[in-house]
C-alpha cells in the first residue's frame, strides 16, 4: 500500500534512511538535501516500509531526490515513481533527477521510464565527497565514482 509521507510517519521515514544509508543527508548538484524532511511516498507491506521516494518541487519541475526499493523487480519502485509522475502531469511540470556515473541499474530504470540524459556534471561526486567524506571512491560494479548525470522527462 502506498502512503504519503507526513508528520505522523516521518520518524519511520528517518529510520528507514538511517538504516539503509547510514545518513539522511544526500548531496547532489541541486543541493544538500535532508531526505527525511522532503515530501514523498512510501510503500508499506506488513507494517514494514519496503520502498520510498522523495521529491522537491519548484514552479516548473519536480526533482526526484531519492527512490529506494528493498525488493527489486516487484514493481515497488515503479509504483512509487508513478505517484510522482501523476503529480507532475497534474501540475504541468517536468521531472528531473540526478544519478551517478556508476549507477547502471538506475540509468536503465529511468531510461525505461522515458527519462533522457540531458547533462553530465563532471567531478560532481568528487566535489560532494569534500563535504560528505563517506561517499565511496569506487561505486557499483567497481566503477570509479566521479560524475553525476542529470536526467529529465518531458511531457
PDB file of C-alpha atoms in Angstrom, residues 11 23 29 35 40 50 54 56-57 59-61 63-65 72 75 84 93 100 104-105 107 126 143 146 151:
ATOM      1  CA  UNK A  11      10.002   9.258  12.172  1.00  0.00           C
ATOM      2  CA  UNK A  23      22.534   9.030   6.984  1.00  0.00           C
ATOM      3  CA  UNK A  29      24.259  19.094  -7.787  1.00  0.00           C
ATOM      4  CA  UNK A  35      15.792  13.396   2.513  1.00  0.00           C
ATOM      5  CA  UNK A  40       7.237  11.823  -0.814  1.00  0.00           C
ATOM      6  CA  UNK A  50       9.653  -1.687   1.509  1.00  0.00           C
ATOM      7  CA  UNK A  54      11.208  11.693  -2.052  1.00  0.00           C
ATOM      8  CA  UNK A  56      11.310  18.562  -4.185  1.00  0.00           C
ATOM      9  CA  UNK A  57       9.046  20.735  -6.331  1.00  0.00           C
ATOM     10  CA  UNK A  59       7.467  26.223 -10.135  1.00  0.00           C
ATOM     11  CA  UNK A  60       8.324  24.317 -13.313  1.00  0.00           C
ATOM     12  CA  UNK A  61       9.642  20.917 -12.300  1.00  0.00           C
ATOM     13  CA  UNK A  63      13.107  16.773  -8.752  1.00  0.00           C
ATOM     14  CA  UNK A  64      13.095  13.160  -7.643  1.00  0.00           C
ATOM     15  CA  UNK A  65      15.718  13.217  -4.904  1.00  0.00           C
ATOM     16  CA  UNK A  72      13.792  -5.341  -6.724  1.00  0.00           C
ATOM     17  CA  UNK A  75       7.060  -3.162  -9.083  1.00  0.00           C
ATOM     18  CA  UNK A  84       5.409  11.324  -8.768  1.00  0.00           C
ATOM     19  CA  UNK A  93       5.682  20.107 -14.536  1.00  0.00           C
ATOM     20  CA  UNK A 100      25.866   8.861 -10.517  1.00  0.00           C
ATOM     21  CA  UNK A 104      23.817   1.391 -14.164  1.00  0.00           C
ATOM     22  CA  UNK A 105      20.637  -0.021 -12.581  1.00  0.00           C
ATOM     23  CA  UNK A 107      20.197   4.548 -15.627  1.00  0.00           C
ATOM     24  CA  UNK A 126      34.256  14.373  -6.204  1.00  0.00           C
ATOM     25  CA  UNK A 143      33.263   1.812 -11.432  1.00  0.00           C
ATOM     26  CA  UNK A 146      33.177  10.831 -10.109  1.00  0.00           C
ATOM     27  CA  UNK A 151      18.045  13.079 -16.423  1.00  0.00           C
TER      28      UNK A 151
END
